[in-house]
Amino acid sequence: VEGPPEPPAGHPSAVRSDDTSVSVAWSSPPYDGGCVLTGYRVEMKTDSSEEWGVVAERCHSLSRVIRNLTTGQVYTFRVRAENIHGASEPSLESNPIKLGHNEQEEEEEDDDLSSQLEPCHVEIQAGDEFVSRYTVHEELGKGRYGVVHKVTDQKTGNIMAAKFVRCIKKQDKEKVQEEIDIMNCLHHPKLLQLVGAFENPKDIVMIMEYISGGELFERVVADDFTLTEKDCIIFMRQICEGVEYMHNNFVVHLDLKPENIMCRTRTSHKIKLIDFGLAQKLKPDSPVRVLFGTPEFIPPEIINYEPIGVESDMWSVGVICYVLLSGLSPFMGDNDAETFANITRADYDFDDEAFDAISQDAKDFISSLLEKRREKRLTAHECLNHQWMTQCDKKNEIC
């Protein structure tokens, strides 16, 4: 039976773009009403009024930048899905967000293109289009997939990142297409954005936003950087915001680790999650089992070849938090076999002196994620409402 769709899943996220703009991102509805969605409607209210007003209609992606807002005002957003039969009930409300001047963000603005990037649906184009449009510069890094170069978009002058993925076999191209499909449904300020893809005889080039700040891991181990517990809260909130959005869209990352968390600039506390090469789209009636990931960060169910779920990412979030707070890896053994044994037993502790000054709330947060049984782990949404995570100074908009 056809009818209006269900509301978009979960809470929309609202993130400050600049002093007068907010980027709102949301998830698709669990049920579309039996027919194609025609768009989304964004509604807004201020803290001084209970009246909801429409601020954007006929949105065809899962995010929208709302502009021309008032500095100093607190805004809350909600979203309705629409099809030919009408509009859904409103979604849950977003986090309230206050717009105001922020010196730290002002320092970042010149380096941050993400607020200018409009969400787009990427389809693979011919390789000669890449050659004519982009100038290739220095290498930024290598991985299991191939190599990343800095490039300039000659059409806009923007600096971007180009990931050259080796595609010798048919399966290689299929894997890249899966990654593109997943990135096409993930438009959120805390997730790396894909803007183009081009096919050459031996590789596919994925064009993504350029992030200049390096890996969070590099920041953590730098001799001249001291990571406070408040810094960790700021980073963990953003990680959980990005993860919550992915999970609301039934995507599990499966490779969350400090190396896949990038800082927007060298001095910024703002991050983005990257590398969706191992990510999977979950289906309710199709259990997924995998045998990959980074040994220190994978949950027991992957080692035991049991079905995975969004909870599998939450174990990794717990390991990341432990590493950020202490500089130590909770399950690291002398070899992979020993590491896996520690993970399957959930064998970790807070005995090291690095935890002497860490709050009990922080330890409770980690313990609520490093649960052997995945159904007992906190969800990303529950993490954001945990007592430890809500300590963040609400007056400081870097969160």
PDB file of C-alpha atoms in Angstrom, residues 200-347:
ATOM      1  CA  ASN A 200      41.623   4.994 -16.975  1.00  0.00           C
ATOM      2  CA  PRO A 201      42.809   1.672 -18.480  1.00  0.00           C
ATOM      3  CA  LYS A 202      44.612   0.590 -15.286  1.00  0.00           C
ATOM      4  CA  ASP A 203      43.101   2.701 -12.526  1.00  0.00           C
ATOM      5  CA  ILE A 204      40.127   4.726 -11.334  1.00  0.00           C
ATOM      6  CA  VAL A 205      40.731   8.233  -9.984  1.00  0.00           C
ATOM      7  CA  MET A 206      38.509   9.352  -7.105  1.00  0.00           C
ATOM      8  CA  ILE A 207      38.414  13.141  -6.526  1.00  0.00           C
ATOM      9  CA  MET A 208      37.820  14.128  -2.912  1.00  0.00           C
ATOM     10  CA  GLU A 209      38.037  17.245  -0.780  1.00  0.00           C
ATOM     11  CA  TYR A 210      41.589  18.074   0.282  1.00  0.00           C
ATOM     12  CA  ILE A 211      42.273  18.040   4.022  1.00  0.00           C
ATOM     13  CA  SER A 212      45.520  19.728   5.011  1.00  0.00           C
ATOM     14  CA  GLY A 213      45.838  18.894   8.712  1.00  0.00           C
ATOM     15  CA  GLY A 214      47.183  15.341   8.563  1.00  0.00           C
ATOM     16  CA  GLU A 215      46.151  12.291  10.556  1.00  0.00           C
ATOM     17  CA  LEU A 216      44.865  12.667  14.101  1.00  0.00           C
ATOM     18  CA  PHE A 217      47.348   9.902  14.959  1.00  0.00           C
ATOM     19  CA  GLU A 218      50.261  12.148  13.910  1.00  0.00           C
ATOM     20  CA  ARG A 219      48.902  14.903  16.147  1.00  0.00           C
ATOM     21  CA  VAL A 220      48.603  12.552  19.120  1.00  0.00           C
ATOM     22  CA  VAL A 221      52.189  11.276  18.912  1.00  0.00           C
ATOM     23  CA  ALA A 222      53.768  14.683  18.179  1.00  0.00           C
ATOM     24  CA  ASP A 223      56.218  15.740  20.912  1.00  0.00           C
ATOM     25  CA  ASP A 224      54.947  19.323  20.929  1.00  0.00           C
ATOM     26  CA  PHE A 225      51.265  18.440  21.401  1.00  0.00           C
ATOM     27  CA  THR A 226      49.643  17.624  24.730  1.00  0.00           C
ATOM     28  CA  LEU A 227      46.214  16.035  24.419  1.00  0.00           C
ATOM     29  CA  THR A 228      43.990  16.959  27.360  1.00  0.00           C
ATOM     30  CA  GLU A 229      40.853  15.092  28.376  1.00  0.00           C
ATOM     31  CA  LYS A 230      38.800  18.001  27.038  1.00  0.00           C
ATOM     32  CA  ASP A 231      40.617  17.711  23.681  1.00  0.00           C
ATOM     33  CA  CYS A 232      39.642  14.036  23.625  1.00  0.00           C
ATOM     34  CA  ILE A 233      35.996  14.888  24.268  1.00  0.00           C
ATOM     35  CA  ILE A 234      36.060  17.383  21.388  1.00  0.00           C
ATOM     36  CA  PHE A 235      37.515  14.770  19.026  1.00  0.00           C
ATOM     37  CA  MET A 236      35.281  11.930  20.251  1.00  0.00           C
ATOM     38  CA  ARG A 237      32.089  13.985  19.887  1.00  0.00           C
ATOM     39  CA  GLN A 238      32.887  14.656  16.237  1.00  0.00           C
ATOM     40  CA  ILE A 239      33.806  11.022  15.587  1.00  0.00           C
ATOM     41  CA  CYS A 240      30.492   9.900  17.090  1.00  0.00           C
ATOM     42  CA  GLU A 241      28.538  12.510  15.085  1.00  0.00           C
ATOM     43  CA  GLY A 242      29.986  11.134  11.841  1.00  0.00           C
ATOM     44  CA  VAL A 243      29.504   7.523  12.930  1.00  0.00           C
ATOM     45  CA  GLU A 244      25.901   8.172  14.028  1.00  0.00           C
ATOM     46  CA  TYR A 245      25.106   9.597  10.591  1.00  0.00           C
ATOM     47  CA  MET A 246      26.661   6.570   8.857  1.00  0.00           C
ATOM     48  CA  HIS A 247      24.761   4.149  11.063  1.00  0.00           C
ATOM     49  CA  ASN A 248      21.469   5.993  10.503  1.00  0.00           C
ATOM     50  CA  ASN A 249      22.102   5.338   6.806  1.00  0.00           C
ATOM     51  CA  PHE A 250      22.807   1.636   7.488  1.00  0.00           C
ATOM     52  CA  VAL A 251      26.509   1.987   6.642  1.00  0.00           C
ATOM     53  CA  VAL A 252      29.199   0.418   8.824  1.00  0.00           C
ATOM     54  CA  HIS A 253      32.775   1.749   8.353  1.00  0.00           C
ATOM     55  CA  LEU A 254      34.739  -1.308   9.610  1.00  0.00           C
ATOM     56  CA  ASP A 255      38.127   0.440   9.618  1.00  0.00           C
ATOM     57  CA  LEU A 256      37.829   3.176  12.234  1.00  0.00           C
ATOM     58  CA  LYS A 257      41.275   4.002  13.655  1.00  0.00           C
ATOM     59  CA  PRO A 258      43.293   7.187  14.331  1.00  0.00           C
ATOM     60  CA  GLU A 259      44.968   6.949  10.910  1.00  0.00           C
ATOM     61  CA  ASN A 260      41.529   7.278   9.281  1.00  0.00           C
ATOM     62  CA  ILE A 261      40.642  10.428  11.211  1.00  0.00           C
ATOM     63  CA  MET A 262      42.007  13.582   9.578  1.00  0.00           C
ATOM     64  CA  CYS A 263      42.398  17.047  11.106  1.00  0.00           C
ATOM     65  CA  ARG A 264      41.026  19.796   8.868  1.00  0.00           C
ATOM     66  CA  THR A 265      44.100  22.011   9.426  1.00  0.00           C
ATOM     67  CA  ARG A 266      47.372  21.732  11.369  1.00  0.00           C
ATOM     68  CA  THR A 267      45.996  23.698  14.329  1.00  0.00           C
ATOM     69  CA  SER A 268      42.341  22.692  14.084  1.00  0.00           C
ATOM     70  CA  HIS A 269      40.340  20.565  16.511  1.00  0.00           C
ATOM     71  CA  LYS A 270      37.922  19.794  13.654  1.00  0.00           C
ATOM     72  CA  ILE A 271      38.144  16.349  12.076  1.00  0.00           C
ATOM     73  CA  LYS A 272      36.776  14.236   9.246  1.00  0.00           C
ATOM     74  CA  LEU A 273      36.483  10.461   8.942  1.00  0.00           C
ATOM     75  CA  ILE A 274      38.073   9.068   5.777  1.00  0.00           C
ATOM     76  CA  ASP A 275      38.656   5.806   3.863  1.00  0.00           C
ATOM     77  CA  PHE A 276      35.400   4.010   3.125  1.00  0.00           C
ATOM     78  CA  GLY A 277      37.196   1.217   1.238  1.00  0.00           C
ATOM     79  CA  LEU A 278      36.070  -1.471   3.700  1.00  0.00           C
ATOM     80  CA  ALA A 279      32.646   0.046   4.479  1.00  0.00           C
ATOM     81  CA  GLN A 280      29.536  -2.079   4.022  1.00  0.00           C
ATOM     82  CA  LYS A 281      25.874  -1.263   3.451  1.00  0.00           C
ATOM     83  CA  LEU A 282      23.841  -3.344   5.887  1.00  0.00           C
ATOM     84  CA  LYS A 283      20.560  -5.040   4.998  1.00  0.00           C
ATOM     85  CA  PRO A 284      18.163  -6.181   7.759  1.00  0.00           C
ATOM     86  CA  ASP A 285      17.673  -9.714   6.414  1.00  0.00           C
ATOM     87  CA  SER A 286      21.233 -10.364   5.193  1.00  0.00           C
ATOM     88  CA  PRO A 287      23.791 -11.103   7.948  1.00  0.00           C
ATOM     89  CA  VAL A 288      27.266  -9.861   6.996  1.00  0.00           C
ATOM     90  CA  ARG A 289      30.511 -11.567   8.035  1.00  0.00           C
ATOM     91  CA  VAL A 290      33.942 -10.167   7.213  1.00  0.00           C
ATOM     92  CA  LEU A 291      37.571 -11.136   7.769  1.00  0.00           C
ATOM     93  CA  PHE A 292      39.403  -7.838   7.500  1.00  0.00           C
ATOM     94  CA  GLY A 293      40.304  -4.715   9.442  1.00  0.00           C
ATOM     95  CA  THR A 294      43.257  -3.412  11.444  1.00  0.00           C
ATOM     96  CA  PRO A 295      44.141  -5.976  14.174  1.00  0.00           C
ATOM     97  CA  GLU A 296      44.324  -3.563  17.151  1.00  0.00           C
ATOM     98  CA  PHE A 297      40.913  -2.029  16.379  1.00  0.00           C
ATOM     99  CA  ILE A 298      38.691  -4.898  15.199  1.00  0.00           C
ATOM    100  CA  PRO A 299      35.954  -6.277  17.503  1.00  0.00           C
ATOM    101  CA  PRO A 300      35.636  -9.891  18.725  1.00  0.00           C
ATOM    102  CA  GLU A 301      32.871 -10.745  16.237  1.00  0.00           C
ATOM    103  CA  ILE A 302      35.175 -10.186  13.255  1.00  0.00           C
ATOM    104  CA  ILE A 303      37.884 -12.435  14.731  1.00  0.00           C
ATOM    105  CA  ASN A 304      35.243 -15.096  15.478  1.00  0.00           C
ATOM    106  CA  TYR A 305      33.692 -14.701  11.988  1.00  0.00           C
ATOM    107  CA  GLU A 306      30.301 -13.864  13.475  1.00  0.00           C
ATOM    108  CA  PRO A 307      27.745 -11.441  11.964  1.00  0.00           C
ATOM    109  CA  ILE A 308      28.761  -7.797  12.223  1.00  0.00           C
ATOM    110  CA  GLY A 309      26.576  -4.724  12.696  1.00  0.00           C
ATOM    111  CA  VAL A 310      26.816  -1.036  13.479  1.00  0.00           C
ATOM    112  CA  GLU A 311      27.918  -2.110  16.973  1.00  0.00           C
ATOM    113  CA  SER A 312      31.168  -3.362  15.420  1.00  0.00           C
ATOM    114  CA  ASP A 313      32.194   0.234  14.719  1.00  0.00           C
ATOM    115  CA  MET A 314      31.411   1.188  18.309  1.00  0.00           C
ATOM    116  CA  TRP A 315      34.057  -1.229  19.634  1.00  0.00           C
ATOM    117  CA  SER A 316      36.589   0.565  17.412  1.00  0.00           C
ATOM    118  CA  VAL A 317      35.371   3.925  18.771  1.00  0.00           C
ATOM    119  CA  GLY A 318      36.133   2.628  22.272  1.00  0.00           C
ATOM    120  CA  VAL A 319      39.657   1.587  21.266  1.00  0.00           C
ATOM    121  CA  ILE A 320      40.261   4.990  19.638  1.00  0.00           C
ATOM    122  CA  CYS A 321      39.156   6.747  22.833  1.00  0.00           C
ATOM    123  CA  TYR A 322      41.497   4.580  24.940  1.00  0.00           C
ATOM    124  CA  VAL A 323      44.404   5.407  22.602  1.00  0.00           C
ATOM    125  CA  LEU A 324      43.669   9.154  22.606  1.00  0.00           C
ATOM    126  CA  LEU A 325      43.441   9.356  26.403  1.00  0.00           C
ATOM    127  CA  SER A 326      46.517   7.262  27.188  1.00  0.00           C
ATOM    128  CA  GLY A 327      48.705   6.956  24.096  1.00  0.00           C
ATOM    129  CA  LEU A 328      48.482   3.181  24.644  1.00  0.00           C
ATOM    130  CA  SER A 329      46.766   0.417  22.682  1.00  0.00           C
ATOM    131  CA  PRO A 330      44.437  -1.610  24.953  1.00  0.00           C
ATOM    132  CA  PHE A 331      44.770  -5.004  23.228  1.00  0.00           C
ATOM    133  CA  MET A 332      48.204  -4.833  21.573  1.00  0.00           C
ATOM    134  CA  GLY A 333      50.155  -8.084  21.938  1.00  0.00           C
ATOM    135  CA  ASP A 334      53.610  -9.147  20.757  1.00  0.00           C
ATOM    136  CA  ASN A 335      52.010 -10.464  17.551  1.00  0.00           C
ATOM    137  CA  ASP A 336      48.603 -10.546  15.839  1.00  0.00           C
ATOM    138  CA  ALA A 337      47.653 -13.882  17.427  1.00  0.00           C
ATOM    139  CA  GLU A 338      48.226 -12.468  20.917  1.00  0.00           C
ATOM    140  CA  THR A 339      46.351  -9.270  20.016  1.00  0.00           C
ATOM    141  CA  PHE A 340      43.385 -11.308  18.736  1.00  0.00           C
ATOM    142  CA  ALA A 341      43.366 -13.411  21.923  1.00  0.00           C
ATOM    143  CA  ASN A 342      43.268 -10.254  24.060  1.00  0.00           C
ATOM    144  CA  ILE A 343      40.382  -8.883  21.966  1.00  0.00           C
ATOM    145  CA  THR A 344      38.259 -12.041  22.096  1.00  0.00           C
ATOM    146  CA  ARG A 345      38.645 -12.064  25.907  1.00  0.00           C
ATOM    147  CA  ALA A 346      38.058  -8.281  26.084  1.00  0.00           C
ATOM    148  CA  ASP A 347      41.242  -8.308  28.152  1.00  0.00           C
TER     149      ASP A 347
END
